[in-house]
C-alpha positions as semicolon CSV with decimal commas, in nm:
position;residue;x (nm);y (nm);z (nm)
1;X;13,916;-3,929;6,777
2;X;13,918;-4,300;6,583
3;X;13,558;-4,371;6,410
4;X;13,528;-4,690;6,301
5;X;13,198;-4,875;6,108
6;X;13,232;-5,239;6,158
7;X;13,068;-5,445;5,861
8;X;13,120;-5,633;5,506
9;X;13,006;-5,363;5,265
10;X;12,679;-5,402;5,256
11;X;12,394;-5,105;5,199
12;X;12,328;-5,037;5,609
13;X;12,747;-5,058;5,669
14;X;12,755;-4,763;5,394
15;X;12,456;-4,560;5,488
16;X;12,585;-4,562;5,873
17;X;12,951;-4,435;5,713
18;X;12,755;-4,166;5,522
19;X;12,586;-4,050;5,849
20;X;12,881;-4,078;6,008
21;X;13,026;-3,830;5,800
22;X;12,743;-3,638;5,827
23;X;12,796;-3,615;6,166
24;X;13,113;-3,524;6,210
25;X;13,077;-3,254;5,923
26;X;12,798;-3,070;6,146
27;X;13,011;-3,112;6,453
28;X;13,310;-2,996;6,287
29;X;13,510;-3,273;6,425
30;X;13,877;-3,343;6,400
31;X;13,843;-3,740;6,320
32;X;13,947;-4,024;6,130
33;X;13,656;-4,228;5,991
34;X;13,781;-4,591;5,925
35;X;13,610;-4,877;5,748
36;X;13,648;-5,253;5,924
37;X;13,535;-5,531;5,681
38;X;13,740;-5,799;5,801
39;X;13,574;-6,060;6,037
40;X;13,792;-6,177;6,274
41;X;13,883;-5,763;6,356
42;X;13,496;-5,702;6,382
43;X;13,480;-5,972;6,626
44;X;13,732;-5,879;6,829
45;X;13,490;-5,566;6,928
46;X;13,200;-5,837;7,090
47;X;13,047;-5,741;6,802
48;X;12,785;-5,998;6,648
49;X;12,536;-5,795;6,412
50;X;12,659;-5,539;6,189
51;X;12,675;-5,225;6,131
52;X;12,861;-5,156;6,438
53;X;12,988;-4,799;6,543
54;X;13,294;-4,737;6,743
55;X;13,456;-4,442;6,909
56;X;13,788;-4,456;7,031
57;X;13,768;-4,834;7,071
58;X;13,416;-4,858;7,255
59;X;13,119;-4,982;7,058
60;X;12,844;-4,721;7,066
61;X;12,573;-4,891;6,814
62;X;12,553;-5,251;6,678
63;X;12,287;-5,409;6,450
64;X;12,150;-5,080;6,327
65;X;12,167;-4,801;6,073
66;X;12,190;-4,501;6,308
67;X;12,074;-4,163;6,238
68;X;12,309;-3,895;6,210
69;X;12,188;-3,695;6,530
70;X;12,204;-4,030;6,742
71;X;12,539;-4,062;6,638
72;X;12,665;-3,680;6,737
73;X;12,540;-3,780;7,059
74;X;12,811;-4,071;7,075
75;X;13,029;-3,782;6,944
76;X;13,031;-3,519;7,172
């Protein structure tokens, strides 16, 4: 499984990669987490408001901080 946070750094792009770890710690997942910062690649994903979440090359959450348990749900 390919995680990937879309976004340029800012304080929600790093909180939703902190609860994505979270996330995947509690499920015990076998996953790469990946950081996307460059525009044109974010873009590419539809993707218009950051943070953005991604799983396996679907976007599951854009334009918000989510919450570690809404994320396992993407997850599982």
């Amino acid at each position: 499984m390919i995680i990937k946070v879309l976004g340029p750094g800012c304080a929600n792009c790093k909180k939703l990669q902190k609860n994505v770890e979270v996330a995947v710690k509690e499920l015990k997942l076998d996953a790469s987490i990946e950081k996307v910062t460059d525009f044109k690649e974010i873009t590419k994903y539809g993707v218009m408001s950051t943070p953005a979440l991604v799983v396996d090359d679907e976007v599951k959450v854009a334009g918000k901080v989510a919450k570690p348990d809404e994320i396992k749900e993407h997850l599982q």
